[in-house]
Amino acid sequence: MSDPTTLTTDHAVQVASATPPAPRRPRRLSDRGLAVAFISPALLLLLGMSVFPLLWALYLSFTDYSATRGGQAHFIWFENYTAILTSAQVHLRALTTLIYVVGAVTLQTVLGFAIAYLISRRTHGRGLLTTLFLVPMMLSPVVVGLFWRFMFDAQFGVINSMLGSLGLGQVEWLTQQRTALMSLIVVDTWQWTPFIMLIALAGLTAVPKYLYEAASIDRASEWFRFRTITLPLVWPLLLIAVLFRAIEAFRLFDLVYILTSGGPGVSTETLSFHVYKVAFLGFNTGTASAYGILMVLVVMVLTQLYLRYLNKLKED
Amino acid sequence: MRYPKPVGRLSVPGGKVQLATAAILVATTVAACGGGDTQASAPKAPATIPELTKDPLTLSFIWFDWPPAHALEAFANAEYAKERPNVTIKVNTVPNANWHDAMFTQFAAHRTDFDIPILDSQHIGEAVTNGNILDITDFVKKNIDVKAYNPYLLAAYGQFPQAETGKRDENASMYGLPLLGDTWTMIYRKDLIGDKPPQTWDQMISVAEKCQADHPGVSGLAFHQANGSDAAAVTYNTVNGIYGGNLWDSKTRKIDGVLNDTAGHEAMDVLVNKMKPLTAKGSGNWFIDEVNAAVAQGKACIAFNWIAASGGLLDPKQSTLGTTREQILDKLGFATLPSQKTNLVPLGGMGMHVSAYSSKANQAEALNFMKWFEQADIQKKWAAAGGVPARTDALQSPEFLNAGPFNQVYADSVPRMRDMWNVPEYARLVDIENTNVNAALNGAKKPKDALDDIAKEQQSVLDSGSRKGGGGL
């Protein structure tokens, strides 16, 4: 009696030996060579579109180059940096940007978390509500700016119309120093609160239910549960959302351009808007490059400090 | 069985990667540096128009988005095609606020998607100094009847260095020809203040004040106050001229002490303390469209706007003042600006120029178009199509004077015009003035401080030639 296993094995050997060997890969296309070939396009794109412009801007920041005047770029070393750091004009824009970032991000965080907390407590219609709240975030900032400009119009705007029907006076939302920056914060908050809400909602959903159940058994109050379970677990995620929003708000340009053009006067000119003016009104490319590099440095340093705090929080 | 080797760092030697990266960076740097043409003077156009192509060709303009831009495209395609059927005219438009940037960023790249940039007169200095547009002096001498124009109009839209107000230097180089003349018109409500327009600026303010008091809901005045483009700056410059002030001393390049002299301060005081209180609440960011909207909705007794942008006021579809053009004209009057210490009015409008970076065939076509456009009969047709011509014969023709109720205003205003600074630093000068005047109009700065700041900052821009670093701040 023959061993079926052996037969099968023999058959398999026969089939295997009948199959022609795989063509040998050319020596040059090793696994690593193939890997290089695959990543090269992305690497080249990254070098050409990100790394080179950054290095080029860094080089220009040490020169007096102007894109329209042409001619040789003369090295002036740190003169552009010194001029920017000592300029009262820049200090003014930095203060405006700081007020804007702190105001907008704080408002968005409080509102975003509050909305997320309320939505997380619902069992029905949570998906629909979340989708509806996300709509502003999906709109183009230019579109948002334009329709808010109409809404803020002192003469024909819907906001003043509503105030009027309540017996309140007209407010010059975009043309008064006190209200113009506040209006920008309101519009940015309207558009980007959903982003914070989304991240906070993800955090809230991830909180294990058994913690709440245990707290309920211990007859813990709602506030106690929020303070000792919800907030500590969502806080790190919320801080990451705050980081993203702060970086975005720091480089605000579009809303300022559409809503106030930096006015009245220069009272809503942010750093990004000022860089734009330096770069394109007088085409002072060297100064604008230094200005941009300094902005990147500020963001990088602050982000590093912030991330260290986040890591410390995680370790604790 | 063959297992993939653990992939850590690629086996490609690190030195080679670094070398390749460095080579790419150096190559890109060299390419970027090599693109810059160090020549910074305008190249010359030929005196005679070169042979034109018979192949299909698109002649592109760039302008900002407003009614004259659309009128030009329709007019040129209808009329120029009769002479050059293979040519299509395309007028590319951008928002007003991006107009300067859209043109000069392309100039900076030394490659333009337009053949004829339509420049504000004040942009000429920047474009000439950077070598962005052709020197057409020889072409003008050979092909254009310069005597057919008011000398200042011809100079304002083409000459560099800038001509003295009201004059033309026949020895100066020419870089453009007039495309569209313009100035401010005073628009007044005949049904509210009477048929006769105020003759002096002070009288105009009194009339507006009374009109506002007599007609609740209607503001006495409407004018440009925005801090974008040249809106608030033109408003102040107009009042400055009327009250006898000067923007600068062009010979000594002095602004500080000239702009903010007694006349300058008086003008700022009139603008902020007498005129601004007569405007609608929240009008601190109004420009052309907003002023037109206020007039069309019957919300202003007296308004000031550019003539070339006033055509829509007579459109019953856009107005609440009447259901026909005649009904609207029963209520709206158009007049030259009132005078006070002088009778100066702002020079508006634009000239056409030839991009130094267009192909030879397109440059030749552009020169041919300019020659065609400046003919007497074509200028009259342009007037009839809604344009504002620059030739004196066209300005005095019935085709122009009957085309709109404000055209007589333009014809009467031509000898009264004054321009701003036509220097390479224009964009920065106007931004300084715009933001400061806008700040004064909206209460963010005291009028005196605003004017002194303008003078000081503008002077610093003019004097910054030898400064190292921080240019543009």
Short mmCIF file of C-alpha atoms in Angstrom, two decimals, chain B residues 62-450:
data_model
loop_
_atom_site.label_atom_id
_atom_site.label_comp_id
_atom_site.label_asym_id
_atom_site.label_seq_id
_atom_site.Cartn_x
_atom_site.Cartn_y
_atom_site.Cartn_z
CA ILE B 62 -5.21 92.96 -17.55
CA TRP B 63 -7.44 95.34 -15.63
CA PHE B 64 -9.56 95.30 -12.53
CA ASP B 65 -13.14 94.14 -12.62
CA TRP B 66 -15.45 97.06 -13.35
CA PRO B 67 -17.86 98.05 -16.13
CA PRO B 68 -15.27 99.75 -18.41
CA ALA B 69 -13.25 96.51 -18.55
CA HIS B 70 -16.22 94.61 -19.95
CA ALA B 71 -17.08 97.51 -22.24
CA LEU B 72 -13.52 97.50 -23.61
CA GLU B 73 -13.57 93.78 -24.39
CA ALA B 74 -16.91 94.00 -26.19
CA PHE B 75 -15.92 97.17 -28.06
CA ALA B 76 -12.49 95.93 -29.14
CA ASN B 77 -13.76 92.54 -30.30
CA ALA B 78 -16.49 94.22 -32.32
CA GLU B 79 -14.40 97.00 -33.86
CA TYR B 80 -10.77 95.83 -33.95
CA ALA B 81 -11.87 92.56 -35.53
CA LYS B 82 -12.99 94.55 -38.58
CA GLU B 83 -9.35 95.45 -39.18
CA ARG B 84 -7.71 92.33 -37.77
CA PRO B 85 -10.13 89.41 -38.02
CA ASN B 86 -7.54 86.91 -36.80
CA VAL B 87 -7.19 88.71 -33.46
CA THR B 88 -9.30 88.07 -30.37
CA ILE B 89 -9.22 90.55 -27.52
CA LYS B 90 -9.35 89.19 -23.99
CA VAL B 91 -9.56 91.56 -21.03
CA ASN B 92 -8.56 89.58 -17.94
CA THR B 93 -9.93 91.11 -14.77
CA VAL B 94 -8.97 90.82 -11.12
CA PRO B 95 -10.54 92.38 -8.01
CA ASN B 96 -9.53 96.02 -7.62
CA ALA B 97 -7.60 95.32 -4.43
CA ASN B 98 -5.43 92.73 -6.23
CA TRP B 99 -4.85 94.75 -9.38
CA HIS B 100 -1.35 96.02 -8.58
CA ASP B 101 -0.24 92.69 -7.11
CA ALA B 102 -1.63 90.67 -10.03
CA MET B 103 0.40 92.69 -12.52
CA PHE B 104 3.61 93.15 -10.60
CA THR B 105 3.93 89.56 -9.36
CA GLN B 106 3.87 88.51 -13.01
CA PHE B 107 6.37 91.23 -13.84
CA ALA B 108 8.54 89.86 -11.02
CA ALA B 109 8.42 86.43 -12.63
CA HIS B 110 9.48 88.03 -15.94
CA ARG B 111 6.62 86.23 -17.62
CA THR B 112 3.16 87.70 -18.15
CA ASP B 113 -0.09 86.17 -19.35
CA PHE B 114 -1.08 89.62 -20.62
CA ASP B 115 0.28 91.73 -23.45
CA ILE B 116 -1.25 95.07 -22.49
CA PRO B 117 -1.21 95.90 -18.78
CA ILE B 118 -3.60 98.71 -17.97
CA LEU B 119 -1.70 100.65 -15.34
CA ASP B 120 -2.85 103.41 -13.07
CA SER B 121 -0.79 106.49 -13.90
CA GLN B 122 0.98 106.11 -10.55
CA HIS B 123 2.16 102.58 -11.40
CA ILE B 124 4.24 103.78 -14.35
CA GLY B 125 7.29 104.70 -12.27
CA GLU B 126 7.53 101.25 -10.70
CA ALA B 127 7.04 99.47 -14.04
CA VAL B 128 9.54 101.67 -15.90
CA THR B 129 12.22 101.47 -13.23
CA ASN B 130 11.95 97.68 -13.15
CA GLY B 131 12.00 97.41 -16.96
CA ASN B 132 8.56 95.78 -17.08
CA ILE B 133 7.03 97.81 -19.93
CA LEU B 134 8.31 98.98 -23.30
CA ASP B 135 9.62 102.47 -23.94
CA ILE B 136 7.33 103.60 -26.77
CA THR B 137 8.77 107.09 -27.26
CA ASP B 138 9.86 106.46 -30.87
CA PHE B 139 6.63 104.65 -31.65
CA VAL B 140 4.58 107.57 -30.33
CA LYS B 141 6.60 110.09 -32.33
CA LYS B 142 6.04 108.19 -35.55
CA ASN B 143 2.47 106.94 -35.11
CA ILE B 144 0.50 109.14 -32.72
CA ASP B 145 -0.80 112.64 -33.34
CA VAL B 146 0.24 114.06 -29.97
CA LYS B 147 -1.21 117.46 -30.73
CA ALA B 148 -4.69 115.96 -30.73
CA TYR B 149 -4.52 115.56 -26.92
CA ASN B 150 -4.55 117.80 -23.93
CA PRO B 151 -0.78 117.69 -23.14
CA TYR B 152 -1.30 116.78 -19.49
CA LEU B 153 -3.61 113.87 -20.30
CA LEU B 154 -1.01 112.43 -22.65
CA ALA B 155 1.74 112.97 -20.09
CA ALA B 156 -0.20 111.60 -17.13
CA TYR B 157 -0.87 108.21 -18.72
CA GLY B 158 2.49 107.72 -20.41
CA GLN B 159 5.30 110.02 -19.40
CA PHE B 160 8.08 109.17 -16.95
CA PRO B 161 9.54 110.93 -15.02
CA GLN B 162 6.23 112.41 -13.98
CA ALA B 163 5.10 115.63 -15.63
CA GLU B 164 4.36 118.75 -13.64
CA THR B 165 0.64 119.19 -13.04
CA GLY B 166 -1.03 120.51 -16.19
CA LYS B 167 2.08 120.18 -18.38
CA ARG B 168 3.91 117.73 -20.61
CA ASP B 169 7.63 117.50 -21.15
CA GLU B 170 8.04 116.82 -24.85
CA ASN B 171 11.56 115.53 -24.32
CA ALA B 172 10.55 112.97 -21.71
CA SER B 173 10.20 109.31 -22.59
CA MET B 174 6.75 107.81 -23.16
CA TYR B 175 5.70 104.41 -21.85
CA GLY B 176 1.97 104.38 -22.44
CA LEU B 177 -1.03 105.93 -24.11
CA PRO B 178 -4.40 106.91 -22.64
CA LEU B 179 -7.04 104.20 -22.53
CA LEU B 180 -9.69 105.61 -20.24
CA GLY B 181 -9.85 109.12 -18.85
CA ASP B 182 -11.58 109.66 -15.53
CA THR B 183 -12.12 112.01 -12.65
CA TRP B 184 -14.56 112.46 -9.78
CA THR B 185 -18.03 113.78 -10.40
CA MET B 186 -20.30 115.27 -7.77
CA ILE B 187 -23.62 113.41 -7.81
CA TYR B 188 -26.43 115.35 -6.20
CA ARG B 189 -30.12 114.86 -5.58
CA LYS B 190 -31.91 117.56 -7.55
CA ASP B 191 -35.19 116.70 -5.84
CA LEU B 192 -33.65 117.28 -2.41
CA ILE B 193 -31.21 120.16 -2.82
CA GLY B 194 -32.40 121.84 -6.01
CA ASP B 195 -31.23 121.90 -9.61
CA LYS B 196 -28.24 124.13 -9.05
CA PRO B 197 -25.22 122.30 -7.64
CA PRO B 198 -23.16 123.96 -4.88
CA GLN B 199 -20.27 125.95 -6.29
CA THR B 200 -17.82 125.97 -3.38
CA TRP B 201 -16.71 123.19 -1.06
CA ASP B 202 -17.92 125.04 2.04
CA GLN B 203 -21.27 125.64 0.37
CA MET B 204 -21.47 121.97 -0.55
CA ILE B 205 -20.96 120.98 3.10
CA SER B 206 -23.68 123.41 4.25
CA VAL B 207 -26.12 122.11 1.65
CA ALA B 208 -25.39 118.51 2.62
CA GLU B 209 -25.85 119.36 6.30
CA LYS B 210 -29.23 120.97 5.67
CA CYS B 211 -30.33 118.12 3.40
CA GLN B 212 -29.44 115.55 6.05
CA ALA B 213 -31.34 117.46 8.71
CA ASP B 214 -34.40 117.90 6.46
CA HIS B 215 -34.52 114.30 5.28
CA PRO B 216 -34.11 111.75 8.08
CA GLY B 217 -32.69 108.47 6.80
CA VAL B 218 -30.76 110.20 4.05
CA SER B 219 -27.12 111.04 4.78
CA GLY B 220 -25.68 114.35 3.66
CA LEU B 221 -22.62 112.90 1.96
CA ALA B 222 -21.22 109.66 0.55
CA PHE B 223 -17.60 109.28 -0.51
CA HIS B 224 -14.71 106.78 -0.54
CA GLN B 225 -13.31 106.01 2.91
CA ALA B 226 -12.02 102.42 2.64
CA ASN B 227 -8.44 101.50 3.43
CA GLY B 228 -8.04 99.28 0.37
CA SER B 229 -6.75 100.32 -3.06
CA ASP B 230 -6.43 104.14 -3.12
CA ALA B 231 -9.92 104.86 -1.76
CA ALA B 232 -9.38 107.03 1.34
CA ALA B 233 -6.14 108.46 -0.08
CA VAL B 234 -7.87 109.91 -3.16
CA THR B 235 -10.54 111.44 -0.95
CA TYR B 236 -7.98 113.23 1.21
CA ASN B 237 -5.88 114.24 -1.80
CA THR B 238 -8.95 115.78 -3.42
CA VAL B 239 -9.82 117.85 -0.36
CA ASN B 240 -6.14 118.69 0.07
CA GLY B 241 -5.97 120.07 -3.46
CA ILE B 242 -9.19 122.02 -3.13
CA TYR B 243 -7.95 123.67 0.08
CA GLY B 244 -4.68 124.64 -1.55
CA GLY B 245 -2.45 121.90 -0.18
CA ASN B 246 0.29 119.95 -1.90
CA LEU B 247 1.10 116.26 -1.72
CA TRP B 248 4.85 116.77 -2.07
CA ASP B 249 7.59 118.79 -3.62
CA SER B 250 8.57 116.54 -6.50
CA LYS B 251 11.86 118.35 -7.21
CA THR B 252 13.28 117.94 -3.71
CA ARG B 253 11.29 114.76 -2.99
CA LYS B 254 10.04 116.34 0.20
CA ILE B 255 6.75 115.28 1.79
CA ASP B 256 7.23 115.99 5.50
CA GLY B 257 6.49 119.66 5.99
CA VAL B 258 4.75 119.96 2.61
CA LEU B 259 1.80 117.61 2.97
CA ASN B 260 1.27 118.49 6.61
CA ASP B 261 1.48 122.25 6.21
CA THR B 262 -1.35 124.58 7.26
CA ALA B 263 -3.40 123.90 4.14
CA GLY B 264 -2.92 120.17 4.55
CA HIS B 265 -4.12 120.26 8.15
CA GLU B 266 -7.08 122.40 7.20
CA ALA B 267 -8.05 119.87 4.54
CA MET B 268 -7.80 116.99 7.01
CA ASP B 269 -9.88 118.93 9.51
CA VAL B 270 -12.56 119.61 6.89
CA LEU B 271 -12.62 115.96 5.85
CA VAL B 272 -12.78 114.45 9.32
CA ASN B 273 -14.66 117.04 11.32
CA LYS B 274 -17.01 118.55 8.75
CA MET B 275 -17.56 115.94 6.05
CA LYS B 276 -17.39 112.66 7.97
CA PRO B 277 -20.25 113.54 10.36
CA LEU B 278 -22.48 113.91 7.30
CA THR B 279 -21.90 110.34 6.12
CA ALA B 280 -23.89 107.23 6.93
CA LYS B 281 -23.02 105.24 10.02
CA GLY B 282 -20.63 102.41 9.17
CA SER B 283 -19.58 103.99 5.89
CA GLY B 284 -15.93 103.96 6.98
CA ASN B 285 -15.16 101.09 4.58
CA TRP B 286 -17.06 102.38 1.56
CA PHE B 287 -15.53 102.48 -1.89
CA ILE B 288 -16.93 102.76 -5.43
CA ASP B 289 -19.71 100.15 -5.17
CA GLU B 290 -20.94 101.18 -1.74
CA VAL B 291 -21.17 104.87 -2.71
CA ASN B 292 -23.08 103.92 -5.87
CA ALA B 293 -25.41 101.70 -3.82
CA ALA B 294 -26.16 104.54 -1.40
CA VAL B 295 -27.01 106.88 -4.29
CA ALA B 296 -29.07 104.28 -6.15
CA GLN B 297 -31.08 103.54 -3.00
CA GLY B 298 -31.71 107.20 -2.35
CA LYS B 299 -29.66 107.24 0.83
CA ALA B 300 -27.34 110.16 0.05
CA CYS B 301 -27.92 113.84 -0.79
CA ILE B 302 -24.50 114.40 -2.36
CA ALA B 303 -21.95 111.79 -3.37
CA PHE B 304 -18.56 111.68 -5.03
CA ASN B 305 -17.48 108.91 -7.34
CA TRP B 306 -15.38 108.15 -10.41
CA ILE B 307 -17.22 109.03 -13.63
CA ALA B 308 -16.28 105.75 -15.31
CA ALA B 309 -18.05 103.87 -12.52
CA SER B 310 -21.21 105.98 -12.54
CA GLY B 311 -23.03 104.42 -15.51
CA GLY B 312 -24.91 101.94 -13.35
CA LEU B 313 -26.62 104.76 -11.48
CA LEU B 314 -28.86 105.33 -14.48
CA ASP B 315 -29.95 101.71 -14.69
CA PRO B 316 -33.54 101.44 -13.36
CA LYS B 317 -32.91 97.81 -12.45
CA GLN B 318 -30.28 98.90 -9.94
CA SER B 319 -32.02 102.02 -8.65
CA THR B 320 -34.92 102.91 -6.44
CA LEU B 321 -34.98 106.47 -7.76
CA GLY B 322 -37.14 105.72 -10.80
CA THR B 323 -38.39 103.09 -13.15
CA THR B 324 -36.87 104.74 -16.22
CA ARG B 325 -33.58 106.47 -16.98
CA GLU B 326 -35.47 109.75 -17.39
CA GLN B 327 -37.12 109.44 -14.00
CA ILE B 328 -33.74 108.81 -12.40
CA LEU B 329 -32.24 111.78 -14.20
CA ASP B 330 -35.07 113.96 -12.84
CA LYS B 331 -33.66 113.25 -9.40
CA LEU B 332 -29.92 112.90 -10.02
CA GLY B 333 -27.61 115.65 -11.18
CA PHE B 334 -23.92 115.37 -12.11
CA ALA B 335 -21.54 118.29 -11.71
CA THR B 336 -17.85 119.11 -11.59
CA LEU B 337 -16.40 119.27 -8.10
CA PRO B 338 -16.97 122.51 -6.19
CA SER B 339 -13.89 124.67 -5.86
CA GLN B 340 -12.58 126.43 -2.76
CA LYS B 341 -9.06 127.81 -2.66
CA THR B 342 -8.26 126.03 -5.93
CA ASN B 343 -10.37 124.17 -8.45
CA LEU B 344 -8.22 121.01 -8.64
CA VAL B 345 -9.85 117.65 -9.24
CA PRO B 346 -8.29 114.18 -9.00
CA LEU B 347 -6.90 112.60 -12.14
CA GLY B 348 -8.25 109.10 -12.56
CA GLY B 349 -8.27 106.72 -15.45
CA MET B 350 -5.56 104.52 -16.85
CA GLY B 351 -3.20 104.10 -19.73
CA MET B 352 -2.29 101.06 -21.81
CA HIS B 353 1.26 99.79 -21.96
CA VAL B 354 3.12 96.92 -23.58
CA SER B 355 4.51 94.10 -21.45
CA ALA B 356 8.25 93.65 -21.95
CA TYR B 357 7.76 89.90 -21.54
CA SER B 358 5.19 89.29 -24.30
CA SER B 359 6.20 87.53 -27.49
CA LYS B 360 7.38 89.72 -30.39
CA ALA B 361 4.23 88.91 -32.36
CA ASN B 362 2.00 89.98 -29.47
CA GLN B 363 4.05 93.12 -28.83
CA ALA B 364 3.66 94.07 -32.50
CA GLU B 365 -0.08 93.43 -32.27
CA ALA B 366 -0.27 95.49 -29.09
CA LEU B 367 1.42 98.45 -30.79
CA ASN B 368 -0.94 98.10 -33.74
CA PHE B 369 -3.92 98.04 -31.37
CA MET B 370 -2.70 101.20 -29.63
CA LYS B 371 -2.24 103.00 -32.92
CA TRP B 372 -5.71 101.90 -34.02
CA PHE B 373 -7.31 102.86 -30.72
CA GLU B 374 -5.92 106.40 -30.72
CA GLN B 375 -7.48 107.31 -34.10
CA ALA B 376 -10.09 110.08 -33.98
CA ASP B 377 -13.02 108.01 -35.29
CA ILE B 378 -12.21 105.04 -33.05
CA GLN B 379 -11.99 107.33 -29.99
CA LYS B 380 -15.47 108.63 -30.81
CA LYS B 381 -16.79 105.10 -31.17
CA TRP B 382 -15.15 104.20 -27.83
CA ALA B 383 -16.93 107.20 -26.31
CA ALA B 384 -20.25 106.04 -27.74
CA ALA B 385 -19.60 102.55 -26.32
CA GLY B 386 -19.29 103.94 -22.81
CA GLY B 387 -15.58 104.72 -22.67
CA VAL B 388 -13.98 108.02 -21.75
CA PRO B 389 -11.60 109.07 -24.54
CA ALA B 390 -8.54 111.28 -24.19
CA ARG B 391 -8.33 113.01 -27.58
CA THR B 392 -9.65 116.54 -27.44
CA ASP B 393 -11.71 116.11 -30.62
CA ALA B 394 -13.37 113.01 -29.18
CA LEU B 395 -13.98 114.73 -25.84
CA GLN B 396 -15.81 117.54 -27.61
CA SER B 397 -17.73 115.27 -29.95
CA PRO B 398 -21.50 114.76 -29.64
CA GLU B 399 -20.83 111.00 -29.51
CA PHE B 400 -19.10 111.51 -26.17
CA LEU B 401 -21.04 114.41 -24.71
CA ASN B 402 -24.41 112.78 -25.43
CA ALA B 403 -23.41 109.32 -24.25
CA GLY B 404 -23.90 110.11 -20.55
CA PRO B 405 -24.98 112.98 -18.33
CA PHE B 406 -21.60 112.97 -16.61
CA ASN B 407 -19.48 113.20 -19.75
CA GLN B 408 -19.72 116.99 -19.86
CA VAL B 409 -18.39 116.94 -16.31
CA TYR B 410 -15.31 115.08 -17.51
CA ALA B 411 -14.76 117.42 -20.46
CA ASP B 412 -14.97 120.42 -18.12
CA SER B 413 -12.67 118.81 -15.56
CA VAL B 414 -9.74 118.02 -17.87
CA PRO B 415 -7.91 121.35 -17.35
CA ARG B 416 -8.36 121.05 -13.55
CA MET B 417 -6.71 117.67 -12.98
CA ARG B 418 -3.95 116.80 -10.52
CA ASP B 419 -2.30 113.39 -10.09
CA MET B 420 -0.58 111.71 -7.15
CA TRP B 421 3.07 110.69 -7.01
CA ASN B 422 4.25 108.68 -10.00
CA VAL B 423 7.29 107.08 -8.41
CA PRO B 424 8.46 103.47 -7.93
CA GLU B 425 7.49 103.73 -4.26
CA TYR B 426 3.87 104.58 -5.10
CA ALA B 427 2.28 101.39 -3.75
CA ARG B 428 3.79 101.99 -0.30
CA LEU B 429 3.05 105.71 -0.29
CA VAL B 430 -0.61 105.16 -1.08
CA ASP B 431 -0.92 102.39 1.52
CA ILE B 432 0.47 104.69 4.22
CA GLU B 433 -1.97 107.42 3.24
CA ASN B 434 -4.93 105.06 2.90
CA THR B 435 -4.50 103.45 6.30
CA ASN B 436 -3.92 106.73 8.12
CA VAL B 437 -6.78 108.63 6.48
CA ASN B 438 -9.03 105.64 7.10
CA ALA B 439 -7.91 105.62 10.75
CA ALA B 440 -8.72 109.33 11.08
CA LEU B 441 -12.12 108.91 9.42
CA ASN B 442 -13.02 106.05 11.74
CA GLY B 443 -11.80 107.60 14.95
CA ALA B 444 -8.76 105.38 15.35
CA LYS B 445 -6.41 108.40 15.11
CA LYS B 446 -6.69 112.13 15.61
CA PRO B 447 -6.72 113.98 12.28
CA LYS B 448 -3.57 115.95 13.07
CA ASP B 449 -1.66 112.87 14.19
CA ALA B 450 -2.82 110.96 11.13
#
